């Protein structure tokens, strides 16, 4: 299996998940739009995004929640997705919310306002709206953890979606973490396998 990543991008959530699972995998740096390497990367993933996973049979899998679910199902001994239907849909509901709303509708507005409004004069408004969505997501996660170690009773794929958002907050100073989210972030970040995996992204790409 091979993970295509961009250093520090949302693919760190899948990278951390692969490190937690502990089965062998490779990583390769993807390319950003506007770089000479991007056309070649689009031959691998026509969407041009990360995370992108090349599976054992050579096929491509994209979209964070789906890649995470696939990895959890492929490694059932790690119990990263509940096996009862109610448990499973609640974990998927949270994962989907964190990626599709908090990241794509919130954080992306703050970092890339030009994707939402061509006129620069609108960017401050777009960013402010995005920050509201992003912070509301972090606050919702904060309430849901409520003194537990994880979003649900056990560690699940949703924790890896929350982790990359928390990490962006810590590294880029966007939004703020409450005590539960801060401890949740640090619980994953101080896991040596996860830390090594994410730090290797910078080494791989230099
Ligand atoms: N819906 C996709 C979104 C992935 C996404 O937007 N990834 C960003 C990185 S955080 C990306 O590849 N950006 C490249 C770019 O557009 O420059 C998913 O869930 O995986």
mmCIF file of C-alpha atoms and ligand atoms in Angstrom:
data_model
loop_
_atom_site.group_PDB
_atom_site.id
_atom_site.type_symbol
_atom_site.label_atom_id
_atom_site.label_comp_id
_atom_site.label_asym_id
_atom_site.label_seq_id
_atom_site.Cartn_x
_atom_site.Cartn_y
_atom_site.Cartn_z
ATOM 1 C CA UNK A 1 0.000 0.000 0.000
ATOM 2 C CA UNK A 2 1.165 3.512 -0.741
ATOM 3 C CA UNK A 3 -0.083 6.815 0.660
ATOM 4 C CA UNK A 4 0.287 9.953 -1.421
ATOM 5 C CA UNK A 5 0.614 12.957 0.880
ATOM 6 C CA UNK A 6 1.438 16.632 0.982
ATOM 7 C CA UNK A 7 3.507 17.662 4.004
ATOM 8 C CA UNK A 8 1.253 18.834 6.811
ATOM 9 C CA UNK A 9 -1.948 18.501 4.716
ATOM 10 C CA UNK A 10 -5.053 16.578 5.818
ATOM 11 C CA UNK A 11 -3.246 13.428 4.659
ATOM 12 C CA UNK A 12 -1.447 13.511 8.053
ATOM 13 C CA UNK A 13 -4.684 12.056 9.468
ATOM 14 C CA UNK A 14 -4.408 8.980 7.231
ATOM 15 C CA UNK A 15 -0.648 8.836 7.740
ATOM 16 C CA UNK A 16 -1.202 8.788 11.516
ATOM 17 C CA UNK A 17 -3.883 6.110 11.115
ATOM 18 C CA UNK A 18 -1.512 3.918 9.068
ATOM 19 C CA UNK A 19 1.170 4.378 11.748
ATOM 20 C CA UNK A 20 -1.321 3.380 14.448
ATOM 21 C CA UNK A 21 -2.351 0.270 12.465
ATOM 22 C CA UNK A 22 1.302 -0.680 12.199
ATOM 23 C CA UNK A 23 1.237 -2.671 8.943
ATOM 24 C CA UNK A 24 3.969 -1.882 6.374
ATOM 25 C CA UNK A 25 3.164 0.939 3.945
ATOM 26 C CA UNK A 26 5.006 3.312 1.644
ATOM 27 C CA UNK A 27 4.605 7.046 1.253
ATOM 28 C CA UNK A 28 5.180 9.304 -1.712
ATOM 29 C CA UNK A 29 4.886 13.044 -1.956
ATOM 30 C CA UNK A 30 2.085 14.249 -4.233
ATOM 31 C CA UNK A 31 2.252 17.537 -6.147
ATOM 32 C CA UNK A 32 0.362 20.792 -5.793
ATOM 33 C CA UNK A 33 -1.536 22.473 -8.617
ATOM 34 C CA UNK A 34 0.641 24.895 -10.541
ATOM 35 C CA UNK A 35 3.854 22.879 -10.112
ATOM 36 C CA UNK A 36 5.577 21.056 -13.001
ATOM 37 C CA UNK A 37 4.985 17.703 -11.240
ATOM 38 C CA UNK A 38 1.229 18.174 -10.946
ATOM 39 C CA UNK A 39 0.311 16.709 -14.356
ATOM 40 C CA UNK A 40 2.202 13.523 -13.480
ATOM 41 C CA UNK A 41 0.423 13.343 -10.119
ATOM 42 C CA UNK A 42 -2.933 13.660 -11.896
ATOM 43 C CA UNK A 43 -2.058 10.470 -13.777
ATOM 44 C CA UNK A 44 -2.010 8.793 -10.348
ATOM 45 C CA UNK A 45 -5.015 10.627 -8.883
ATOM 46 C CA UNK A 46 -7.081 12.542 -11.450
ATOM 47 C CA UNK A 47 -8.653 14.568 -8.610
ATOM 48 C CA UNK A 48 -5.200 15.977 -7.865
ATOM 49 C CA UNK A 49 -5.841 15.831 -4.110
ATOM 50 C CA UNK A 50 -4.503 14.059 -1.058
ATOM 51 C CA UNK A 51 -4.921 11.729 0.729
ATOM 52 C CA UNK A 52 -4.767 9.130 -2.039
ATOM 53 C CA UNK A 53 -4.162 5.487 -1.242
ATOM 54 C CA UNK A 54 -2.858 2.915 -3.693
ATOM 55 C CA UNK A 55 -4.103 -0.431 -2.436
ATOM 56 C CA UNK A 56 -2.376 -3.822 -2.652
ATOM 57 C CA UNK A 57 -4.109 -4.570 -5.952
ATOM 58 C CA UNK A 58 -2.852 -1.268 -7.410
ATOM 59 C CA UNK A 59 -6.245 0.453 -7.350
ATOM 60 C CA UNK A 60 -6.693 4.018 -6.144
ATOM 61 C CA UNK A 61 -8.865 5.038 -3.190
ATOM 62 C CA UNK A 62 -9.605 8.681 -2.350
ATOM 63 C CA UNK A 63 -11.715 10.773 0.082
ATOM 64 C CA UNK A 64 -10.552 10.826 3.677
ATOM 65 C CA UNK A 65 -13.595 9.221 5.355
ATOM 66 C CA UNK A 66 -13.633 6.374 2.835
ATOM 67 C CA UNK A 67 -9.892 5.727 2.989
ATOM 68 C CA UNK A 68 -10.103 5.711 6.795
ATOM 69 C CA UNK A 69 -13.064 3.319 6.785
ATOM 70 C CA UNK A 70 -11.278 1.026 4.342
ATOM 71 C CA UNK A 71 -8.159 0.882 6.545
ATOM 72 C CA UNK A 72 -10.259 0.235 9.653
ATOM 73 C CA UNK A 73 -12.173 -2.591 7.954
ATOM 74 C CA UNK A 74 -8.971 -4.116 6.587
ATOM 75 C CA UNK A 75 -7.503 -4.224 10.089
ATOM 76 C CA UNK A 76 -10.437 -5.286 12.275
ATOM 77 C CA UNK A 77 -8.160 -6.326 15.155
ATOM 78 C CA UNK A 78 -7.428 -2.631 15.774
ATOM 79 C CA UNK A 79 -11.162 -1.967 16.426
ATOM 80 C CA UNK A 80 -11.060 1.477 14.825
ATOM 81 C CA UNK A 81 -14.675 1.247 13.645
ATOM 82 C CA UNK A 82 -17.444 -0.245 15.797
ATOM 83 C CA UNK A 83 -19.002 -3.447 14.502
ATOM 84 C CA UNK A 84 -22.538 -2.637 15.701
ATOM 85 C CA UNK A 85 -24.546 -0.547 13.251
ATOM 86 C CA UNK A 86 -25.400 2.308 15.606
ATOM 87 C CA UNK A 87 -21.776 2.610 16.719
ATOM 88 C CA UNK A 88 -20.532 2.539 13.141
ATOM 89 C CA UNK A 89 -22.884 5.183 11.787
ATOM 90 C CA UNK A 90 -22.116 7.558 14.684
ATOM 91 C CA UNK A 91 -18.362 7.288 14.027
ATOM 92 C CA UNK A 92 -18.950 7.843 10.301
ATOM 93 C CA UNK A 93 -21.283 10.758 11.010
ATOM 94 C CA UNK A 94 -18.566 12.508 13.043
ATOM 95 C CA UNK A 95 -15.788 11.709 10.549
ATOM 96 C CA UNK A 96 -17.875 13.071 7.696
ATOM 97 C CA UNK A 97 -18.737 16.233 9.641
ATOM 98 C CA UNK A 98 -15.102 16.905 10.549
ATOM 99 C CA UNK A 99 -13.866 16.474 6.975
ATOM 100 C CA UNK A 100 -16.735 17.802 4.853
ATOM 101 C CA UNK A 101 -17.860 20.663 7.064
ATOM 102 C CA UNK A 102 -15.139 21.655 9.524
ATOM 103 C CA UNK A 103 -12.241 21.214 7.089
ATOM 104 C CA UNK A 104 -13.747 21.838 3.669
ATOM 105 C CA UNK A 105 -16.267 24.539 4.596
ATOM 106 C CA UNK A 106 -14.394 26.031 7.545
ATOM 107 C CA UNK A 107 -10.623 25.766 7.429
ATOM 108 C CA UNK A 108 -10.432 25.952 3.627
ATOM 109 C CA UNK A 109 -12.289 29.291 3.693
ATOM 110 C CA UNK A 110 -9.709 30.662 6.132
ATOM 111 C CA UNK A 111 -6.691 29.427 4.154
ATOM 112 C CA UNK A 112 -7.989 29.665 0.595
ATOM 113 C CA UNK A 113 -10.687 32.379 0.473
ATOM 114 C CA UNK A 114 -10.069 32.813 -3.263
ATOM 115 C CA UNK A 115 -11.690 29.410 -3.807
ATOM 116 C CA UNK A 116 -14.957 30.852 -2.482
ATOM 117 C CA UNK A 117 -14.869 34.483 -3.688
ATOM 118 C CA UNK A 118 -12.882 35.765 -6.674
ATOM 119 C CA UNK A 119 -12.842 39.355 -5.417
ATOM 120 C CA UNK A 120 -10.174 40.098 -2.811
ATOM 121 C CA UNK A 121 -12.460 42.619 -1.178
ATOM 122 C CA UNK A 122 -14.673 39.722 -0.010
ATOM 123 C CA UNK A 123 -11.848 37.634 1.465
ATOM 124 C CA UNK A 124 -12.015 39.028 5.008
ATOM 125 C CA UNK A 125 -15.714 38.099 5.203
ATOM 126 C CA UNK A 126 -15.089 34.626 3.752
ATOM 127 C CA UNK A 127 -12.252 33.995 6.220
ATOM 128 C CA UNK A 128 -14.315 35.174 9.158
ATOM 129 C CA UNK A 129 -17.215 32.904 8.189
ATOM 130 C CA UNK A 130 -14.793 29.984 7.739
ATOM 131 C CA UNK A 131 -13.223 30.571 11.130
ATOM 132 C CA UNK A 132 -16.684 30.407 12.681
ATOM 133 C CA UNK A 133 -17.359 27.011 11.057
ATOM 134 C CA UNK A 134 -13.910 25.713 12.031
ATOM 135 C CA UNK A 135 -14.165 26.845 15.642
ATOM 136 C CA UNK A 136 -17.724 25.509 15.966
ATOM 137 C CA UNK A 137 -16.398 22.099 14.905
ATOM 138 C CA UNK A 138 -13.583 22.180 17.442
ATOM 139 C CA UNK A 139 -16.047 23.259 20.133
ATOM 140 C CA UNK A 140 -18.422 20.429 19.213
ATOM 141 C CA UNK A 141 -15.538 17.925 19.474
ATOM 142 C CA UNK A 142 -14.521 19.466 22.804
ATOM 143 C CA UNK A 143 -18.008 18.868 24.225
ATOM 144 C CA UNK A 144 -18.190 15.366 22.803
ATOM 145 C CA UNK A 145 -14.847 14.251 24.313
ATOM 146 C CA UNK A 146 -15.987 15.632 27.671
ATOM 147 C CA UNK A 147 -13.213 14.121 29.784
ATOM 148 C CA UNK A 148 -12.856 10.884 27.766
ATOM 149 C CA UNK A 149 -9.672 10.014 25.865
ATOM 150 C CA UNK A 150 -11.446 9.830 22.495
ATOM 151 C CA UNK A 151 -14.497 11.160 20.681
ATOM 152 C CA UNK A 152 -16.277 7.876 21.380
ATOM 153 C CA UNK A 153 -15.695 5.248 24.062
ATOM 154 C CA UNK A 154 -12.764 3.793 22.105
ATOM 155 C CA UNK A 155 -10.261 5.238 19.659
ATOM 156 C CA UNK A 156 -11.837 5.319 16.182
ATOM 157 C CA UNK A 157 -11.193 6.711 12.705
ATOM 158 C CA UNK A 158 -13.020 9.904 13.758
ATOM 159 C CA UNK A 159 -10.139 10.657 16.133
ATOM 160 C CA UNK A 160 -7.752 10.797 13.171
ATOM 161 C CA UNK A 161 -9.934 13.327 11.358
ATOM 162 C CA UNK A 162 -10.085 15.442 14.510
ATOM 163 C CA UNK A 163 -6.319 15.048 14.966
ATOM 164 C CA UNK A 164 -5.392 16.755 11.694
ATOM 165 C CA UNK A 165 -7.741 19.655 12.410
ATOM 166 C CA UNK A 166 -6.320 20.045 15.916
ATOM 167 C CA UNK A 167 -2.807 19.868 14.486
ATOM 168 C CA UNK A 168 -3.567 22.672 12.038
ATOM 169 C CA UNK A 169 -4.889 24.721 14.937
ATOM 170 C CA UNK A 170 -1.684 24.123 16.926
ATOM 171 C CA UNK A 171 0.744 24.636 14.032
ATOM 172 C CA UNK A 172 -0.984 27.462 12.181
ATOM 173 C CA UNK A 173 -2.640 29.254 15.086
ATOM 174 C CA UNK A 174 -6.096 29.107 13.465
ATOM 175 C CA UNK A 175 -8.898 28.698 16.005
ATOM 176 C CA UNK A 176 -8.315 27.549 19.552
ATOM 177 C CA UNK A 177 -8.396 24.220 21.355
ATOM 178 C CA UNK A 178 -10.144 23.566 24.642
ATOM 179 C CA UNK A 179 -8.530 21.328 27.245
ATOM 180 C CA UNK A 180 -10.168 18.128 25.933
ATOM 181 C CA UNK A 181 -9.044 18.721 22.349
ATOM 182 C CA UNK A 182 -5.566 19.791 23.453
ATOM 183 C CA UNK A 183 -5.132 16.533 25.418
ATOM 184 C CA UNK A 184 -6.649 14.547 22.539
ATOM 185 C CA UNK A 185 -4.165 16.081 20.096
ATOM 186 C CA UNK A 186 -1.230 15.499 22.413
ATOM 187 C CA UNK A 187 -2.306 11.897 23.095
ATOM 188 C CA UNK A 188 -1.849 11.115 19.369
ATOM 189 C CA UNK A 189 1.072 13.476 18.757
ATOM 190 C CA UNK A 190 3.131 11.931 21.560
ATOM 191 C CA UNK A 191 2.608 8.438 20.113
ATOM 192 C CA UNK A 192 6.109 7.803 18.816
ATOM 193 C CA UNK A 193 5.023 5.906 15.688
ATOM 194 C CA UNK A 194 2.632 8.666 14.697
ATOM 195 C CA UNK A 195 5.115 11.414 15.455
ATOM 196 C CA UNK A 196 7.858 9.707 13.441
ATOM 197 C CA UNK A 197 5.512 9.111 10.523
ATOM 198 C CA UNK A 198 4.424 12.729 10.308
ATOM 199 C CA UNK A 199 7.893 14.135 10.834
ATOM 200 C CA UNK A 200 9.152 11.866 8.038
ATOM 201 C CA UNK A 201 6.953 13.803 5.589
ATOM 202 C CA UNK A 202 9.306 16.765 5.770
ATOM 203 C CA UNK A 203 12.373 14.546 5.385
ATOM 204 C CA UNK A 204 10.814 12.689 2.422
ATOM 205 C CA UNK A 205 9.987 15.932 0.686
ATOM 206 C CA UNK A 206 13.272 17.785 1.205
HETATM 207 N N1 LIG B 1 -12.655 15.562 -0.115
HETATM 208 C C1 LIG B 1 -11.235 15.277 -0.069
HETATM 209 C C2 LIG B 1 -10.528 16.585 0.157
HETATM 210 C C3 LIG B 1 -9.082 16.463 0.227
HETATM 211 C C4 LIG B 1 -8.386 17.815 0.138
HETATM 212 O O1 LIG B 1 -8.992 18.885 -0.074
HETATM 213 N N2 LIG B 1 -7.079 17.748 0.292
HETATM 214 C C5 LIG B 1 -6.255 18.927 0.184
HETATM 215 C C6 LIG B 1 -5.157 18.913 1.241
HETATM 216 S S1 LIG B 1 -5.729 19.194 2.856
HETATM 217 C C7 LIG B 1 -5.526 18.952 -1.130
HETATM 218 O O2 LIG B 1 -5.222 17.923 -1.693
HETATM 219 N N3 LIG B 1 -5.236 20.137 -1.615
HETATM 220 C C8 LIG B 1 -4.468 20.300 -2.787
HETATM 221 C C9 LIG B 1 -4.812 21.586 -3.409
HETATM 222 O O3 LIG B 1 -5.992 21.757 -3.771
HETATM 223 O O4 LIG B 1 -3.912 22.397 -3.482
HETATM 224 C C10 LIG B 1 -10.976 14.248 1.006
HETATM 225 O O5 LIG B 1 -11.803 14.077 1.908
HETATM 226 O O6 LIG B 1 -9.971 13.541 0.956
#
